[in-house]
PDB file of C-alpha atoms in Angstrom:
ATOM      1  CA  MET A 282      -0.138 -53.596 -25.234  1.00 69.00           C
ATOM      2  CA  ARG A 283      -3.181 -55.718 -24.434  1.00 83.00           C
ATOM      3  CA  ILE A 284      -5.857 -54.984 -21.903  1.00 85.00           C
ATOM      4  CA  PRO A 285      -5.927 -57.936 -19.490  1.00 85.00           C
ATOM      5  CA  ALA A 286      -9.101 -59.997 -19.026  1.00 85.00           C
ATOM      6  CA  THR A 287      -9.137 -58.948 -15.372  1.00 89.00           C
ATOM      7  CA  GLU A 288      -9.561 -55.297 -16.441  1.00 92.00           C
ATOM      8  CA  TYR A 289     -12.592 -56.180 -18.575  1.00 90.00           C
ATOM      9  CA  GLN A 290     -14.059 -58.124 -15.652  1.00 91.00           C
ATOM     10  CA  ASP A 291     -13.449 -55.160 -13.336  1.00 93.00           C
ATOM     11  CA  ARG A 292     -15.204 -52.828 -15.790  1.00 94.00           C
ATOM     12  CA  LEU A 293     -18.192 -55.156 -15.980  1.00 94.00           C
ATOM     13  CA  THR A 294     -18.341 -55.428 -12.188  1.00 94.00           C
ATOM     14  CA  ARG A 295     -18.259 -51.641 -11.830  1.00 95.00           C
ATOM     15  CA  LEU A 296     -21.004 -51.257 -14.472  1.00 96.00           C
ATOM     16  CA  GLN A 297     -23.129 -53.871 -12.717  1.00 96.00           C
ATOM     17  CA  ALA A 298     -22.783 -51.906  -9.471  1.00 96.00           C
ATOM     18  CA  SER A 299     -23.882 -48.739 -11.325  1.00 95.00           C
ATOM     19  CA  VAL A 300     -26.872 -50.586 -12.794  1.00 96.00           C
ATOM     20  CA  ALA A 301     -27.892 -51.791  -9.321  1.00 96.00           C
ATOM     21  CA  ALA A 302     -27.465 -48.295  -7.855  1.00 95.00           C
ATOM     22  CA  SER A 303     -29.562 -46.775 -10.668  1.00 95.00           C
ATOM     23  CA  ASP A 304     -32.673 -48.758  -9.698  1.00 92.00           C
ATOM     24  CA  VAL A 305     -33.081 -50.345 -13.141  1.00 96.00           C
ATOM     25  CA  ASP A 306     -33.325 -53.989 -14.143  1.00 96.00           C
ATOM     26  CA  ALA A 307     -30.574 -53.797 -16.767  1.00 96.00           C
ATOM     27  CA  CYS A 308     -28.512 -51.554 -19.030  1.00 97.00           C
ATOM     28  CA  LEU A 309     -28.863 -51.834 -22.823  1.00 96.00           C
ATOM     29  CA  LEU A 310     -25.851 -50.743 -24.882  1.00 95.00           C
ATOM     30  CA  ALA A 311     -25.445 -50.419 -28.640  1.00 92.00           C
ATOM     31  CA  SER A 312     -22.439 -48.184 -29.228  1.00 91.00           C
ATOM     32  CA  ARG A 313     -19.251 -49.706 -30.600  1.00 90.00           C
ATOM     33  CA  GLU A 314     -17.227 -47.759 -28.050  1.00 92.00           C
ATOM     34  CA  SER A 315     -19.180 -49.047 -25.049  1.00 93.00           C
ATOM     35  CA  ILE A 316     -19.115 -52.656 -26.216  1.00 91.00           C
ATOM     36  CA  PHE A 317     -15.385 -52.455 -26.998  1.00 90.00           C
ATOM     37  CA  TYR A 318     -14.691 -50.840 -23.601  1.00 93.00           C
ATOM     38  CA  LEU A 319     -16.458 -53.678 -21.785  1.00 92.00           C
ATOM     39  CA  THR A 320     -15.334 -56.658 -23.893  1.00 91.00           C
ATOM     40  CA  GLY A 321     -12.475 -55.735 -26.233  1.00 88.00           C
ATOM     41  CA  VAL A 322     -14.642 -56.900 -29.146  1.00 87.00           C
ATOM     42  CA  SER A 323     -14.440 -54.737 -32.243  1.00 82.00           C
ATOM     43  CA  TYR A 324     -16.899 -55.003 -35.094  1.00 79.00           C
ATOM     44  CA  GLU A 325     -18.514 -52.970 -37.845  1.00 74.00           C
ATOM     45  CA  PRO A 326     -22.285 -53.129 -37.369  1.00 68.00           C
ATOM     46  CA  LEU A 327     -23.291 -51.250 -40.528  1.00 72.00           C
ATOM     47  CA  GLU A 328     -27.101 -51.490 -40.552  1.00 77.00           C
ATOM     48  CA  ARG A 329     -27.177 -54.554 -38.279  1.00 83.00           C
ATOM     49  CA  PRO A 330     -27.932 -53.949 -34.597  1.00 88.00           C
ATOM     50  CA  PHE A 331     -25.346 -55.300 -32.179  1.00 89.00           C
ATOM     51  CA  LEU A 332     -26.496 -55.022 -28.572  1.00 92.00           C
ATOM     52  CA  MET A 333     -25.243 -55.743 -25.082  1.00 93.00           C
ATOM     53  CA  LEU A 334     -27.404 -56.265 -22.016  1.00 96.00           C
ATOM     54  CA  VAL A 335     -25.888 -55.913 -18.547  1.00 96.00           C
ATOM     55  CA  ARG A 336     -27.908 -56.859 -15.472  1.00 96.00           C
ATOM     56  CA  PRO A 337     -26.843 -56.047 -11.884  1.00 96.00           C
ATOM     57  CA  SER A 338     -25.410 -59.553 -11.618  1.00 93.00           C
ATOM     58  CA  GLY A 339     -24.669 -62.481 -13.872  1.00 90.00           C
ATOM     59  CA  PRO A 340     -22.951 -62.677 -17.245  1.00 90.00           C
ATOM     60  CA  LEU A 341     -23.226 -59.997 -19.876  1.00 89.00           C
ATOM     61  CA  ARG A 342     -25.422 -60.828 -22.841  1.00 93.00           C
ATOM     62  CA  LEU A 343     -24.747 -59.998 -26.492  1.00 92.00           C
ATOM     63  CA  LEU A 344     -27.243 -59.923 -29.356  1.00 92.00           C
ATOM     64  CA  ALA A 345     -25.799 -59.925 -32.874  1.00 90.00           C
ATOM     65  CA  PRO A 346     -26.416 -61.281 -36.371  1.00 88.00           C
ATOM     66  CA  VAL A 347     -25.892 -65.025 -36.800  1.00 87.00           C
ATOM     67  CA  MET A 348     -22.847 -64.341 -38.984  1.00 83.00           C
ATOM     68  CA  GLU A 349     -21.050 -62.782 -35.947  1.00 83.00           C
ATOM     69  CA  GLN A 350     -21.659 -65.696 -33.553  1.00 84.00           C
ATOM     70  CA  VAL A 351     -18.308 -67.498 -33.937  1.00 82.00           C
ATOM     71  CA  HIS A 352     -16.352 -64.220 -33.799  1.00 79.00           C
ATOM     72  CA  LEU A 353     -18.118 -63.203 -30.583  1.00 82.00           C
ATOM     73  CA  GLN A 354     -17.743 -66.569 -28.891  1.00 81.00           C
ATOM     74  CA  GLU A 355     -14.000 -66.440 -29.584  1.00 81.00           C
ATOM     75  CA  ARG A 356     -13.460 -62.778 -28.628  1.00 81.00           C
ATOM     76  CA  ALA A 357     -15.896 -62.581 -25.679  1.00 81.00           C
ATOM     77  CA  PRO A 358     -16.000 -66.037 -24.099  1.00 77.00           C
ATOM     78  CA  GLN A 359     -17.354 -64.514 -20.874  1.00 80.00           C
ATOM     79  CA  ALA A 360     -20.558 -63.394 -22.653  1.00 84.00           C
ATOM     80  CA  LEU A 361     -23.711 -65.303 -23.470  1.00 85.00           C
ATOM     81  CA  VAL A 362     -24.324 -64.746 -27.180  1.00 88.00           C
ATOM     82  CA  SER A 363     -27.800 -64.663 -28.722  1.00 88.00           C
ATOM     83  CA  THR A 364     -28.254 -64.216 -32.447  1.00 88.00           C
ATOM     84  CA  TYR A 365     -30.882 -63.087 -34.924  1.00 87.00           C
ATOM     85  CA  ARG A 366     -31.510 -63.642 -38.590  1.00 88.00           C
ATOM     86  CA  GLU A 367     -31.219 -60.715 -40.948  1.00 84.00           C
ATOM     87  CA  TYR A 368     -33.963 -59.160 -43.053  1.00 80.00           C
ATOM     88  CA  PRO A 369     -36.110 -60.735 -44.308  1.00 84.00           C
ATOM     89  CA  ALA A 370     -36.004 -62.938 -41.221  1.00 82.00           C
ATOM     90  CA  PRO A 371     -38.569 -65.653 -40.658  1.00 83.00           C
ATOM     91  CA  PRO A 372     -41.239 -64.651 -38.120  1.00 85.00           C
ATOM     92  CA  GLY A 373     -39.824 -64.571 -34.596  1.00 82.00           C
ATOM     93  CA  GLU A 374     -36.168 -64.691 -35.700  1.00 85.00           C
ATOM     94  CA  GLY A 375     -35.445 -61.017 -36.460  1.00 86.00           C
ATOM     95  CA  TRP A 376     -33.651 -58.677 -34.095  1.00 88.00           C
ATOM     96  CA  PRO A 377     -36.799 -57.093 -32.564  1.00 88.00           C
ATOM     97  CA  ASP A 378     -38.120 -60.512 -31.519  1.00 90.00           C
ATOM     98  CA  GLN A 379     -34.742 -61.659 -30.221  1.00 91.00           C
ATOM     99  CA  LEU A 380     -34.297 -58.373 -28.333  1.00 92.00           C
ATOM    100  CA  ALA A 381     -37.674 -58.893 -26.630  1.00 92.00           C
ATOM    101  CA  ALA A 382     -36.588 -62.412 -25.645  1.00 92.00           C
ATOM    102  CA  LEU A 383     -33.232 -61.131 -24.380  1.00 92.00           C
ATOM    103  CA  LEU A 384     -34.883 -58.434 -22.264  1.00 93.00           C
ATOM    104  CA  GLY A 385     -37.331 -60.918 -20.778  1.00 91.00           C
ATOM    105  CA  ASP A 386     -38.781 -59.478 -17.583  1.00 91.00           C
ATOM    106  CA  CYS A 387     -36.723 -56.254 -17.648  1.00 93.00           C
ATOM    107  CA  ALA A 388     -39.285 -53.508 -17.099  1.00 94.00           C
ATOM    108  CA  ARG A 389     -36.910 -50.621 -16.280  1.00 95.00           C
ATOM    109  CA  LEU A 390     -33.899 -50.130 -18.544  1.00 95.00           C
ATOM    110  CA  ALA A 391     -30.934 -47.812 -18.549  1.00 96.00           C
ATOM    111  CA  ILE A 392     -30.072 -46.894 -22.125  1.00 95.00           C
ATOM    112  CA  GLU A 393     -27.049 -44.992 -23.294  1.00 92.00           C
ATOM    113  CA  PRO A 394     -27.591 -41.531 -24.813  1.00 88.00           C
ATOM    114  CA  SER A 395     -26.409 -42.709 -28.237  1.00 87.00           C
ATOM    115  CA  LEU A 396     -28.916 -45.590 -28.532  1.00 88.00           C
ATOM    116  CA  PRO A 397     -30.332 -45.481 -32.091  1.00 88.00           C
ATOM    117  CA  GLN A 398     -34.002 -44.532 -32.339  1.00 88.00           C
ATOM    118  CA  GLU A 399     -34.771 -47.731 -34.269  1.00 87.00           C
ATOM    119  CA  ILE A 400     -33.682 -49.773 -31.257  1.00 89.00           C
ATOM    120  CA  ALA A 401     -35.386 -47.463 -28.759  1.00 90.00           C
ATOM    121  CA  ASP A 402     -38.621 -47.995 -30.692  1.00 88.00           C
ATOM    122  CA  GLY A 403     -38.268 -51.719 -29.971  1.00 83.00           C
ATOM    123  CA  LEU A 404     -38.479 -51.068 -26.226  1.00 89.00           C
ATOM    124  CA  GLN A 405     -42.199 -50.307 -26.220  1.00 82.00           C
ATOM    125  CA  GLY A 406     -43.879 -51.241 -22.979  1.00 87.00           C
ATOM    126  CA  ARG A 407     -40.662 -50.808 -21.003  1.00 93.00           C
ATOM    127  CA  GLU A 408     -39.495 -47.841 -18.986  1.00 93.00           C
ATOM    128  CA  ALA A 409     -36.290 -46.525 -20.584  1.00 93.00           C
ATOM    129  CA  HIS A 410     -34.024 -44.085 -18.738  1.00 94.00           C
ATOM    130  CA  MET A 411     -31.203 -42.391 -20.610  1.00 93.00           C
ATOM    131  CA  LEU A 412     -28.257 -42.778 -18.245  1.00 93.00           C
ATOM    132  CA  PRO A 413     -24.576 -42.333 -19.175  1.00 92.00           C
ATOM    133  CA  LEU A 414     -23.445 -45.273 -17.021  1.00 94.00           C
ATOM    134  CA  VAL A 415     -20.559 -46.414 -19.253  1.00 93.00           C
ATOM    135  CA  GLU A 416     -19.539 -42.847 -19.993  1.00 92.00           C
ATOM    136  CA  ASN A 417     -19.277 -42.190 -16.245  1.00 92.00           C
ATOM    137  CA  LEU A 418     -17.122 -45.302 -15.777  1.00 92.00           C
ATOM    138  CA  ARG A 419     -14.804 -44.276 -18.590  1.00 91.00           C
ATOM    139  CA  GLY A 420     -14.248 -40.883 -16.956  1.00 91.00           C
ATOM    140  CA  ILE A 421     -12.572 -42.434 -13.904  1.00 89.00           C
ATOM    141  CA  LYS A 422      -9.491 -44.446 -14.803  1.00 90.00           C
ATOM    142  CA  SER A 423      -8.665 -47.662 -12.990  1.00 88.00           C
ATOM    143  CA  PRO A 424      -5.103 -48.299 -11.769  1.00 89.00           C
ATOM    144  CA  ALA A 425      -4.578 -50.623 -14.767  1.00 88.00           C
ATOM    145  CA  GLU A 426      -5.761 -47.924 -17.188  1.00 88.00           C
ATOM    146  CA  VAL A 427      -3.466 -45.341 -15.581  1.00 90.00           C
ATOM    147  CA  ALA A 428      -0.522 -47.740 -15.949  1.00 89.00           C
ATOM    148  CA  MET A 429      -1.350 -48.314 -19.642  1.00 88.00           C
ATOM    149  CA  ILE A 430      -1.656 -44.570 -20.261  1.00 89.00           C
ATOM    150  CA  ARG A 431       1.735 -43.973 -18.610  1.00 93.00           C
ATOM    151  CA  LEU A 432       3.352 -46.687 -20.716  1.00 92.00           C
ATOM    152  CA  ALA A 433       1.843 -45.290 -23.916  1.00 91.00           C
ATOM    153  CA  ALA A 434       3.057 -41.799 -22.967  1.00 92.00           C
ATOM    154  CA  ARG A 435       6.588 -43.150 -22.419  1.00 94.00           C
ATOM    155  CA  TYR A 436       6.559 -44.723 -25.884  1.00 92.00           C
ATOM    156  CA  ALA A 437       5.248 -41.490 -27.403  1.00 92.00           C
ATOM    157  CA  ASP A 438       7.996 -39.485 -25.650  1.00 92.00           C
ATOM    158  CA  ARG A 439      10.665 -41.856 -26.997  1.00 94.00           C
ATOM    159  CA  ALA A 440       9.267 -41.595 -30.520  1.00 93.00           C
ATOM    160  CA  VAL A 441       9.281 -37.787 -30.411  1.00 93.00           C
ATOM    161  CA  GLU A 442      12.853 -37.788 -29.055  1.00 93.00           C
ATOM    162  CA  ARG A 443      13.983 -39.952 -31.975  1.00 93.00           C
ATOM    163  CA  VAL A 444      12.182 -37.796 -34.515  1.00 93.00           C
ATOM    164  CA  ILE A 445      13.816 -34.664 -33.101  1.00 93.00           C
TER     165      ILE A 445
END
């Protein structure tokens, strides 16, 4: 069972509306769960930051290590992908510098409650508001999500019947 591209687009549209309603310039996400929910991209960040920036309109933006660029362009063709070099990165090419470039003129940011402190420290000079925007979206299921849950439940019921 695959989540259709239209569902991901609907999720992004709903998040963009929440960003606009929250009176912030953008939403910065770093959790695997949030990024997967919005793109279907799975990854293992380990110690490497992997970030998503969502503005009230326009494409979503991803920031990841250079080694993830091809994977992201294939799995999230709707996203604009920026990359950084890993430690020890040449001056201006590490993740803090690339994050600053990605944020650009964003003065007021929504950040998710699970944003790592190391990344939050890189937001100096910007107003950060901890808002559970993605968490709120995930709490209300779309018609497509309800249909997928029903289908999964039917399969689970059949499996239990066969086991019994």
